[in-house]
Coordinates of C-alpha atoms in Angstrom, one line a residue:
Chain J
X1 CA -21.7 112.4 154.5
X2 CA -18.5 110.7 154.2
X3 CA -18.5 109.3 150.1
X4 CA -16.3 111.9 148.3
X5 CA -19.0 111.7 145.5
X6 CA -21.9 112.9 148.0
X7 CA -20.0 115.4 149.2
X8 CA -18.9 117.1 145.4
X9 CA -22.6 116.8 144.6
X10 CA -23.6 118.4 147.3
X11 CA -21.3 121.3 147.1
X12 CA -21.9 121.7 143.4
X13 CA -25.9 121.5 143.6
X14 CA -25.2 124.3 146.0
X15 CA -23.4 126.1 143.8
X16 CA -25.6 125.9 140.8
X17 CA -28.6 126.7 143.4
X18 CA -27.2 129.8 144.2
X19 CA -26.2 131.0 140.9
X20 CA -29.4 130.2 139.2
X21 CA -31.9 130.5 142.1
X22 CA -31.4 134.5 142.2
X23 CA -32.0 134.4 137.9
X24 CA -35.2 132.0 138.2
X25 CA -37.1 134.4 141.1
X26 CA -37.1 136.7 138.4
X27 CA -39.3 135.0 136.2
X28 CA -42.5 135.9 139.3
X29 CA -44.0 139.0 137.9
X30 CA -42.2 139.7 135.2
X31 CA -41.8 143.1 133.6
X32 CA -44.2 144.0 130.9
X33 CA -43.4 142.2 127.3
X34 CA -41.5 144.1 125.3
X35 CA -42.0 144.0 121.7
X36 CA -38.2 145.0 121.2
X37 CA -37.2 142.1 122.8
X38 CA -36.4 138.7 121.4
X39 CA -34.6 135.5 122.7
X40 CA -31.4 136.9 122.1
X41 CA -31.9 139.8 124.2
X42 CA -33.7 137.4 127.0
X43 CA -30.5 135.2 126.8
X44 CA -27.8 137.8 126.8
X45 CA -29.4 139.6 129.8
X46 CA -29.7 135.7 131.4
X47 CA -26.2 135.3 130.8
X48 CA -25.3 139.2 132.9
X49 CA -27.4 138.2 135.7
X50 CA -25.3 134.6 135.8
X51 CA -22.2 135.9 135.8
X52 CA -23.1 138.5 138.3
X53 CA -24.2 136.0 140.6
X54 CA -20.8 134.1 139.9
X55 CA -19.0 137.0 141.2
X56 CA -20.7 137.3 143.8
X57 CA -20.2 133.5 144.9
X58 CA -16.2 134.2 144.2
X59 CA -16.2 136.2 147.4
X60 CA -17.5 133.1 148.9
X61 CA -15.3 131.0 147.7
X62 CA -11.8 132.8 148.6
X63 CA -12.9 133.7 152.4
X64 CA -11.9 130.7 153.7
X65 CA -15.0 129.0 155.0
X66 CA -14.1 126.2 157.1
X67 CA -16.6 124.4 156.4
X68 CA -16.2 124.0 152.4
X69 CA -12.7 124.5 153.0
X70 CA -12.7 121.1 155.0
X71 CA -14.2 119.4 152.1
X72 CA -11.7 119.9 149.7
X73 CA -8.7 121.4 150.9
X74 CA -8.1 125.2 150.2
X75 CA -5.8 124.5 146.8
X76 CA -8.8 122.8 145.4
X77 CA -11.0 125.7 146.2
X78 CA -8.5 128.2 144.6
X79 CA -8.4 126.1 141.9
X80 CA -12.0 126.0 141.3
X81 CA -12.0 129.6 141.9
X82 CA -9.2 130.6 139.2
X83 CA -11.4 128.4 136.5
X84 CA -15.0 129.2 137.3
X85 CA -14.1 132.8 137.3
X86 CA -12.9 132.9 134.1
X87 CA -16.4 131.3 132.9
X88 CA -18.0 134.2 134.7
X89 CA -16.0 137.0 132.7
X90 CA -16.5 134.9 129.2
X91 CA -20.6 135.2 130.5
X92 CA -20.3 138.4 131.3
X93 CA -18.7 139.7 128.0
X94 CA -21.4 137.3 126.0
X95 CA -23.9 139.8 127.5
X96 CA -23.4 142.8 125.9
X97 CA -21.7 141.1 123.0
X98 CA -24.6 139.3 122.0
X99 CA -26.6 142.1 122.7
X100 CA -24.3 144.3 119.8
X101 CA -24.8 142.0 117.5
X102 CA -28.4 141.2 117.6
X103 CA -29.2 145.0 117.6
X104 CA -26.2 147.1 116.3
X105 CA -28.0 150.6 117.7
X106 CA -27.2 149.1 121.3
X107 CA -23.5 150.0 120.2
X108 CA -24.4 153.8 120.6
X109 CA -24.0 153.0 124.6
X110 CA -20.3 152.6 124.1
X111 CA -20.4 156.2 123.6
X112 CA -19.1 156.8 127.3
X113 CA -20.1 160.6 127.6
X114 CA -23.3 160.2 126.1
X115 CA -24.6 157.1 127.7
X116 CA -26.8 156.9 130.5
X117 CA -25.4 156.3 133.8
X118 CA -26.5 152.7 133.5
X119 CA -24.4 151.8 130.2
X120 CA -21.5 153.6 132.4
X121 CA -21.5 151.7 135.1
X122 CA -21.6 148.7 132.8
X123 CA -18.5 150.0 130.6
X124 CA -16.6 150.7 133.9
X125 CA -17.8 147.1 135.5
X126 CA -16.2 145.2 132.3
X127 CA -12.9 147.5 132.7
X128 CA -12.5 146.3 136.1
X129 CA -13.1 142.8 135.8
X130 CA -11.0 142.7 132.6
X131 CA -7.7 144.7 134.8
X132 CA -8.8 141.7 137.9
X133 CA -8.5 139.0 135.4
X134 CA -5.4 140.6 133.4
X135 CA -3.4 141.4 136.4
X136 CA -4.1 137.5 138.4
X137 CA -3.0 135.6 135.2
X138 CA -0.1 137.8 133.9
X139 CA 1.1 139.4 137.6
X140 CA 4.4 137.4 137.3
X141 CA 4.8 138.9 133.8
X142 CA 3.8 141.7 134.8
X143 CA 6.0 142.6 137.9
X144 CA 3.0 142.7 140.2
X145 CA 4.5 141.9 143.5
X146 CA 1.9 139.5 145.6
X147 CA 0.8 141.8 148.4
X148 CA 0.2 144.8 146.1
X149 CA -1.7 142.0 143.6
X150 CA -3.7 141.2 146.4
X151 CA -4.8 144.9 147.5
X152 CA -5.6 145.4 143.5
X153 CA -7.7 141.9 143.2
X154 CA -10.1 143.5 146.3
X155 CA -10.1 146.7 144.7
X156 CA -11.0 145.3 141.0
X157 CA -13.6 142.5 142.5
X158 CA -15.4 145.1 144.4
X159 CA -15.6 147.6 141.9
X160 CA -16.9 144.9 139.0
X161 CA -19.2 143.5 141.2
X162 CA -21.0 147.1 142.4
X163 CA -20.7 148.1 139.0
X164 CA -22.3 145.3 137.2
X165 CA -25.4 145.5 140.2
X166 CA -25.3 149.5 139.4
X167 CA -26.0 148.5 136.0
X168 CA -28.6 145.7 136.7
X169 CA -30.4 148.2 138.6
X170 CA -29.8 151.2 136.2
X171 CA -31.4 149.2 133.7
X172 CA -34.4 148.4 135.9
X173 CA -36.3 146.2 133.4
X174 CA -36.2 142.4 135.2
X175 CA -35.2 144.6 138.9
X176 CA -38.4 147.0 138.9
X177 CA -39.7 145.4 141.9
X178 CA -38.4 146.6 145.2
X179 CA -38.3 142.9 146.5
X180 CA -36.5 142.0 143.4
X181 CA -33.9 144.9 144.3
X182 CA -33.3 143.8 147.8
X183 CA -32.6 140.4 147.2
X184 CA -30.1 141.2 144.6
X185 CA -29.0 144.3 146.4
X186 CA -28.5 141.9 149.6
X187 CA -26.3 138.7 147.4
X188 CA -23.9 141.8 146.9
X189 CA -23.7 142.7 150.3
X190 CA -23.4 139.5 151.8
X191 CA -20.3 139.1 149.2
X192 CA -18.4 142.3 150.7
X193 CA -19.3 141.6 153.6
X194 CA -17.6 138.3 153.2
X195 CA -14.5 140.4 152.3
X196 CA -14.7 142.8 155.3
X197 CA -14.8 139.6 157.4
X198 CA -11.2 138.1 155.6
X199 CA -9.9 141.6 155.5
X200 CA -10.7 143.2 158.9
X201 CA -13.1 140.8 161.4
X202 CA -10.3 137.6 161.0
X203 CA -7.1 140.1 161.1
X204 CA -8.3 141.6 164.6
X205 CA -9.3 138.1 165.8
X206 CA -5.8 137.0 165.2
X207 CA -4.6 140.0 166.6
X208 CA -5.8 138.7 170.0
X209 CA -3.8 135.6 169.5
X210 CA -0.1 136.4 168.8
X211 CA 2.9 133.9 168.2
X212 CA 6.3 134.7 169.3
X213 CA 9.5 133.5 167.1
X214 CA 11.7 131.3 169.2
X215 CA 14.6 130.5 166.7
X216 CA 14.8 130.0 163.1
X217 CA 17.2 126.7 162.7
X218 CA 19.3 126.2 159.7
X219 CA 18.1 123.0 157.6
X220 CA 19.4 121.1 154.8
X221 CA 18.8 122.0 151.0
X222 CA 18.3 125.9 151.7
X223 CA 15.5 125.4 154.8
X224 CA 14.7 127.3 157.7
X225 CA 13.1 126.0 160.1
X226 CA 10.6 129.0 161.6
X227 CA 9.8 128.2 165.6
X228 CA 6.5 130.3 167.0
X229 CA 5.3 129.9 170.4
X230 CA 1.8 131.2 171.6
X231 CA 2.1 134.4 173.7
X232 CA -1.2 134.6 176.4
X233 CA -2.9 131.6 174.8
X234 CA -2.6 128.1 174.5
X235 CA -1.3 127.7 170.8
X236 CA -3.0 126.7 167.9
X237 CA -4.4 123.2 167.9
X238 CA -3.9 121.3 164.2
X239 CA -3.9 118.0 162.7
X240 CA -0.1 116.6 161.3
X241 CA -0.4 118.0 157.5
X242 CA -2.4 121.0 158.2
X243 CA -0.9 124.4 157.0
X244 CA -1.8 128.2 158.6
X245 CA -0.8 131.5 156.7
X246 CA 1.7 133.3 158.6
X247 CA 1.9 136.9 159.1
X248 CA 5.3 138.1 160.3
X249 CA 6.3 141.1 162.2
X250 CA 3.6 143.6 160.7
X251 CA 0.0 143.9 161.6
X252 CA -2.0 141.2 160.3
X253 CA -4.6 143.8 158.9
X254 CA -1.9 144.6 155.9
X255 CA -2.7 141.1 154.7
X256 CA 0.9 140.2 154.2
X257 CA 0.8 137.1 154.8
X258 CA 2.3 133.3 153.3
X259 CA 1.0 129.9 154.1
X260 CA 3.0 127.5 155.3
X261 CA 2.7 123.6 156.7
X262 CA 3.8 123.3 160.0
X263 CA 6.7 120.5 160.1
X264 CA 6.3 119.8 164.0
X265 CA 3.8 117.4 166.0
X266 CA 0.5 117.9 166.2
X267 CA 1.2 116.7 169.6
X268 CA 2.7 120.2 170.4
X269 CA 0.4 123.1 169.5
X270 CA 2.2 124.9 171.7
X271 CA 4.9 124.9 169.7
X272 CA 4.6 125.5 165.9
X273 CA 7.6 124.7 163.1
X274 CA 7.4 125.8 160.1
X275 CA 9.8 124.4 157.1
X276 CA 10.5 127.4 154.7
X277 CA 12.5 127.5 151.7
X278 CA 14.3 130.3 150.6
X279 CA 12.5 130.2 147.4
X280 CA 10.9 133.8 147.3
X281 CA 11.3 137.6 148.4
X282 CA 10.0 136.8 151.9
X283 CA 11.1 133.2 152.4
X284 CA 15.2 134.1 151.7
X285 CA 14.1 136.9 155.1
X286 CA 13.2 133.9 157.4
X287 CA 17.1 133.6 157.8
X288 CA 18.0 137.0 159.4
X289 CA 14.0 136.9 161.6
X290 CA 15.2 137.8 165.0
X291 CA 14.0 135.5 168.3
X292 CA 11.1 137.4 170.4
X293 CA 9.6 138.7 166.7
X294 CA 5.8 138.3 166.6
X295 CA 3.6 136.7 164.5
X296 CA 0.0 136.0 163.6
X297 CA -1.4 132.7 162.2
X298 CA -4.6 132.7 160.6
X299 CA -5.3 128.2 160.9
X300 CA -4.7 125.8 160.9
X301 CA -6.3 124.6 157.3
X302 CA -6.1 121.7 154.7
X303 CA -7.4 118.3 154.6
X304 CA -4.1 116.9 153.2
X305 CA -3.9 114.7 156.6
X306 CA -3.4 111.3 158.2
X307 CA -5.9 112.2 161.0
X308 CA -8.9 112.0 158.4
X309 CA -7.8 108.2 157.8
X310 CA -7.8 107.0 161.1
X311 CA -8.7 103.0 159.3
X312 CA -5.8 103.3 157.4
X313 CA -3.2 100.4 157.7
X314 CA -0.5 102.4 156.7
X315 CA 0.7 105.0 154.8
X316 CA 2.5 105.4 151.8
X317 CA 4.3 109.3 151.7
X318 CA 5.6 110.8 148.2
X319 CA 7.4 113.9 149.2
X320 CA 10.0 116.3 146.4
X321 CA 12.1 118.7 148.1
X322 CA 10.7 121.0 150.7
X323 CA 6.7 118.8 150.0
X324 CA 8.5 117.0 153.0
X325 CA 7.3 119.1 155.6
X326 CA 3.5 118.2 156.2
X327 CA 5.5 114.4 155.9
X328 CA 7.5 115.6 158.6
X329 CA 4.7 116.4 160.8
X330 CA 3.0 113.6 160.1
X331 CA 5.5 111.3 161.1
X332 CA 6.7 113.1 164.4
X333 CA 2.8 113.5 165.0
X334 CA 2.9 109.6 164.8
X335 CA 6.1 108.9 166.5
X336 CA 4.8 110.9 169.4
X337 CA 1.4 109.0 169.3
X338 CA 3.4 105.9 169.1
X339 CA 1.6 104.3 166.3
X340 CA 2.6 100.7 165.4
X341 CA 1.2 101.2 161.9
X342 CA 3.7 101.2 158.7
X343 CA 5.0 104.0 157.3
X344 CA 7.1 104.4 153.6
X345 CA 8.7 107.7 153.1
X346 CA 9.1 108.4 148.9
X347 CA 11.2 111.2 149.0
X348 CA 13.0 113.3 145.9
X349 CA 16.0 115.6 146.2
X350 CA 18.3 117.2 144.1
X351 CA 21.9 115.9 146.0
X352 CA 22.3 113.6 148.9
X353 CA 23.6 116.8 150.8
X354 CA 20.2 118.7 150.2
X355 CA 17.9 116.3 151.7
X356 CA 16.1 118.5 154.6
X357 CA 15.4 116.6 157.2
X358 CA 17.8 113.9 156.7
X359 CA 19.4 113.3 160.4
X360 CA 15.5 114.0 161.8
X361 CA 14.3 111.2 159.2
X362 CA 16.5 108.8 160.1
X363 CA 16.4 109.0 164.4
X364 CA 12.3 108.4 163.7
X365 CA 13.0 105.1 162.2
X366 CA 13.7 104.2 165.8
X367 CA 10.4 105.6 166.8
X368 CA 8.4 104.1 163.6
X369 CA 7.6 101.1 161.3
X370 CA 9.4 103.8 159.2
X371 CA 11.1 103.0 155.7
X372 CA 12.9 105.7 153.6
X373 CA 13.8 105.7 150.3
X374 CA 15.6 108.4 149.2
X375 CA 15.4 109.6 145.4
X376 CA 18.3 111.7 143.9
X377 CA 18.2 113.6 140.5
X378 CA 22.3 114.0 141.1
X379 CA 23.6 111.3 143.1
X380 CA 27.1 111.0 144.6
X381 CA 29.3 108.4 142.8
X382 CA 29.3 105.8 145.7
X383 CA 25.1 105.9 145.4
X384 CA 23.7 102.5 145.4
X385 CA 20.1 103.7 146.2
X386 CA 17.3 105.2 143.6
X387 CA 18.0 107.8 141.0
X388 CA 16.4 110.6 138.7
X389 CA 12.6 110.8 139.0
X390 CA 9.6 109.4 140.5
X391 CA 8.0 107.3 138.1
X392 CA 5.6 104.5 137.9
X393 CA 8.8 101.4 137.5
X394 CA 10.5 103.0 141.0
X395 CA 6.8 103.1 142.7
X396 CA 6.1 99.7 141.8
X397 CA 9.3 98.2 143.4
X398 CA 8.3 99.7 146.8
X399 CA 4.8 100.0 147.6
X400 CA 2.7 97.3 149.1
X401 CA 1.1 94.9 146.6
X402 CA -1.7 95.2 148.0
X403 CA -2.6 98.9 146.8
X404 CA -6.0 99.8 148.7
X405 CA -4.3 99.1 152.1
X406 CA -2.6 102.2 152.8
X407 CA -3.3 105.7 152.3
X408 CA -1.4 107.5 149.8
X409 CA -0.2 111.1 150.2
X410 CA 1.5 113.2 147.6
X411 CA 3.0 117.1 148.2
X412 CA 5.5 118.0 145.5
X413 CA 6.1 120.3 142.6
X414 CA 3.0 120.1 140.3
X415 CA 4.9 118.1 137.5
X416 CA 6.5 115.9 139.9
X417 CA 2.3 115.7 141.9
X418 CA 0.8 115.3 138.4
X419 CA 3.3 111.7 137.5
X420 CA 3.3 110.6 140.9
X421 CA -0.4 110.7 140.5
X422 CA -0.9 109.2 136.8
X423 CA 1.9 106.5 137.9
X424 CA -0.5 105.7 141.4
X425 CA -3.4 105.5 138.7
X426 CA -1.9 102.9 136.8
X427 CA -0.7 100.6 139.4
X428 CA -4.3 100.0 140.0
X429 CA -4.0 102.2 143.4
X430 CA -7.6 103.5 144.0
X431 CA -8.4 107.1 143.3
X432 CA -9.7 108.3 146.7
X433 CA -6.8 106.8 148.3
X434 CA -4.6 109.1 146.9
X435 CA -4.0 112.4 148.6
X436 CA -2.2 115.9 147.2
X437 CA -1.0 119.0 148.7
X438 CA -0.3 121.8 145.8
X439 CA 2.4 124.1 147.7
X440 CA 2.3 126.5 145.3
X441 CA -0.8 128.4 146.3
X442 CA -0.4 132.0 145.2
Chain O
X1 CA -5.5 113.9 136.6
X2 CA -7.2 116.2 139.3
X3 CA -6.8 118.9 137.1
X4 CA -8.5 117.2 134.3
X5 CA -11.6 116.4 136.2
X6 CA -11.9 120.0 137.6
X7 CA -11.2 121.0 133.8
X8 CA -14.6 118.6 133.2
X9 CA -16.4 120.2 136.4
X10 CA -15.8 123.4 135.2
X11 CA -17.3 122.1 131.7
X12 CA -20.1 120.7 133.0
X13 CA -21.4 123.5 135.3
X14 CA -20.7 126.0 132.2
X15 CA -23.1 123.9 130.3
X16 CA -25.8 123.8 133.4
X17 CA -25.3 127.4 133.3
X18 CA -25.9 128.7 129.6
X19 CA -28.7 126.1 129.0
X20 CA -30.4 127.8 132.1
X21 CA -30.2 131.0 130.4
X22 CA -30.7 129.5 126.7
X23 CA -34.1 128.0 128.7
X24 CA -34.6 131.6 130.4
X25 CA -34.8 133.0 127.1
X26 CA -37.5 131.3 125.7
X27 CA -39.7 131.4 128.8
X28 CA -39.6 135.1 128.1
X29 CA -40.2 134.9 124.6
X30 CA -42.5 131.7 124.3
X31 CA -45.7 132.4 122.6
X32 CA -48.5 133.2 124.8
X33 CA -52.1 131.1 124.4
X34 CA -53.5 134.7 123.3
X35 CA -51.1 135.0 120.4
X36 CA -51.5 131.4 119.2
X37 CA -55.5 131.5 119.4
X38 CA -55.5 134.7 117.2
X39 CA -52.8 133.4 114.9
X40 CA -55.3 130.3 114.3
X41 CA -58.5 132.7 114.4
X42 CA -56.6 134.7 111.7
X43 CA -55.9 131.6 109.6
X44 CA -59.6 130.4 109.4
X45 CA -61.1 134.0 108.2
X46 CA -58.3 133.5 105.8
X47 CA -57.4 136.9 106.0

């Protein structure tokens, strides 16, 4: 199944299958009729048992699956996560406020100490998933450093999804069946289990396979260049624009870890560079990582690579400031593989001094069909070459005329992905021949 | 752009979802064949 529409039908028939599936079984042997009970009351509870099963499937989406991962590429999927989850807490909220306003008495079960248990656990459900979706979009403005975040974000999910199936089941009218119960009881399981396999299973597995830091070499622009090699194993095979989250110098269980491309060929997966910035608290540490440090990857992932494009007849590379490195891998990947095809390197830095890379760059266009043009937003006073940003006039002087030839890959700022992108669209370039990493992941 | 059509994914699905449980709703509440033949039996006795 190789058409990228085939594919996103596929994956989203699966999704709406297992959201809905789990709400249609309940229509066999229904509960009793209820006089009480009108469409509004049918359609609020719908809506619960929706957005339960939504929060369920989150668990699925964010444990890194290979297999939908490899579809899409992991930013997509976190994407799609961040957006569909908010769906599921608007759903979730419709519930009981639909459910107020249709029959005002039901407001009485906001009265915490005198509501049943199963108004409780609903009251304490919607807490949690309003502090999980409160602290992930404010917990810059908040002062939420990422590994704490990331403890609280398990904490809250699990809690609002137990909670919510507390209260499903407190409430016992569409789960009165036992079958009913332990196929709803078992969506939630399989969900934490999920979690226990991201947050325990894959931490000891990589356990098993540590890296060792050989050097960190100074780069250009504010780089380091991070150097593992495999201790007791053979490395960690990968494909030139892949990335691996790297865990450095702790245990991998404390879930501390960053991705990262790696910026060396995929010809050597014994040994792994990675091009950091020091953008962050634990990228400006990179510098003073001693050699002999271990490290754990959990990898490699992403499907922003050349390997998947193997008709290609060449390649057409857009990279803005540190976005070079998967470029870099690529193109020592290639240089290595000594393939004949063309290569054009797009790439957008702040000064002529801070291009990363620079000397690396220009010794492969011995090795490659290899062109380069450099982009600076502040250019010496002697520079003759291309200036200020990326934009659809500067593409148009330099890639091929004919568009759907070459494979187009983009990995930038957002902005800078987002024009790049827009300007590719309007040159007529066709859509599934343009490729994007988001570095920004977290 | 990407955005935009995940924006329009994430539309779409939303409206799969709440007409499922819009549809949900009135399979619950849909009048049975028992109700409607006494509603018409009612109607012919006039009473």
């Amino acid at each position: 199944m190789r058409s990228p529409v085939a594919v996103a039908a596929f994956w989203i028939g699966l999704y709406l299958m297992a959201t809905l599936l789990p709400l249609l079984v309940l229509l066999f042997y229904p509960p009793a009729l209820d006089q009480g009970r009108n469409w509004w009351t049918e359609f609020s509870v719908a809506l619960g048992f929706i957005g339960l099963a939504m929060m369920a499937l989150q668990f699925a989406l964010t444990a890194r699956i290979n297999r939908i991962e490899a579809s899409y590429g992991v930013d997509i999927i976190l994407q799609f996560h961040r957006y569909i989850s908010l769906v599921a807490v608007g759903l979730i909220l419709l519930h009981p406020l639909i459910l107020f306003v249709d029959n005002p008495e039901t407001l009485a079960l906001l009265n915490f100490p005198a509501a049943p248990w199963r108004a409780r656990f609903a009251v304490l459900g919607t807490l949690a998933l309003l502090a999980l979706v409160i602290t992930s979009i404010w917990r810059k403005r908040l002062a939420i450093p990422y590994e704490s975040w990331r403890i609280l974000h398990g904490i809250f999910a699990v809690a609002a999804l137990t909670l919510g199936l507390a209260h499903a089941l407190g409430v016992s009218n569409y789960l009165g069946l036992f079958w009913k119960v332990v196929l709803w009881s078992a969506i939630a399981i399989l969900a934490l289990w999920l979690l226990i396999y991201v947050r325990v299973i894959k931490p000891w597995l990589m356990l098993k396979r540590p890296f060792l830091v050989e050097t960190v070499i100074p780069q250009r622009g504010n780089v380091w260049s991070l150097v593992l090699r495999p201790k007791g194993h053979e490395g960690m095979p990968f494909q030139p624009g892949q990335f691996a989250w790297i865990t450095l110098d702790i245990s991998p269980f404390r879930m501390r870890e960053h991705p990262f491309s790696m910026s060396s060929s995929a010809e050597q997966p014994d040994r792994l560079e990675f091009g950091i910035k020091a953008l962050g608290d634990f990228t400006n540490t990179i510098k003073d990582v001693k050699p002999g440090t271990k490290a754990y990857l959990d990898g490699p992932y992403g499907v922003f690579t050349i390997d998947r494009y193997e008709d290609a007849a060449g390649f057409v590379l857009v990279a803005g400031g540190i976005g070079i490195t998967p470029m870099m891998s690529m193109l020592l990947t290639h240089a290595d593989r000594q393939d004949e095809r063309p290569f054009l390197l797009i790439y957008a830095s702040q000064t002529w001094e801070d291009i990363t890379f620079r000397e690396e760059l220009e010794a492969l266009k011995e090795k490659l069909a290899l062109s380069i043009v450099y982009v600076l937003r502040k250019p010496p006073e002697d520079w003759s070459g291309e200036t200020g940003y990326v934009d659809q006039e500067l593409l148009s002087r330099h890639i091929p005329k004919r568009r759907g030839s070459r494979q187009y890959f983009i990995c930038a700022a957002p902005k800078m992905m987002d024009q790049v992108e827009a300007a590719l669209h309007r040159l007529e370039v066709p859509i599934d021949h343009v490729q994007m990493e988001h570095f920004n992941l977290v | 752009m990407r955005y935009s059509i995940m924006v329009q994914l994430v539309t779409g699905i939303t409206i799969v979802l709440v007409s499922t449980a819009a549809l949900f709703g009135w399979l619950q509440n849909r009048p049975t064949p028992m109700q409607r033949d006494f509603e018409n039996e009612a109607s012919w006795f006039g009473d």
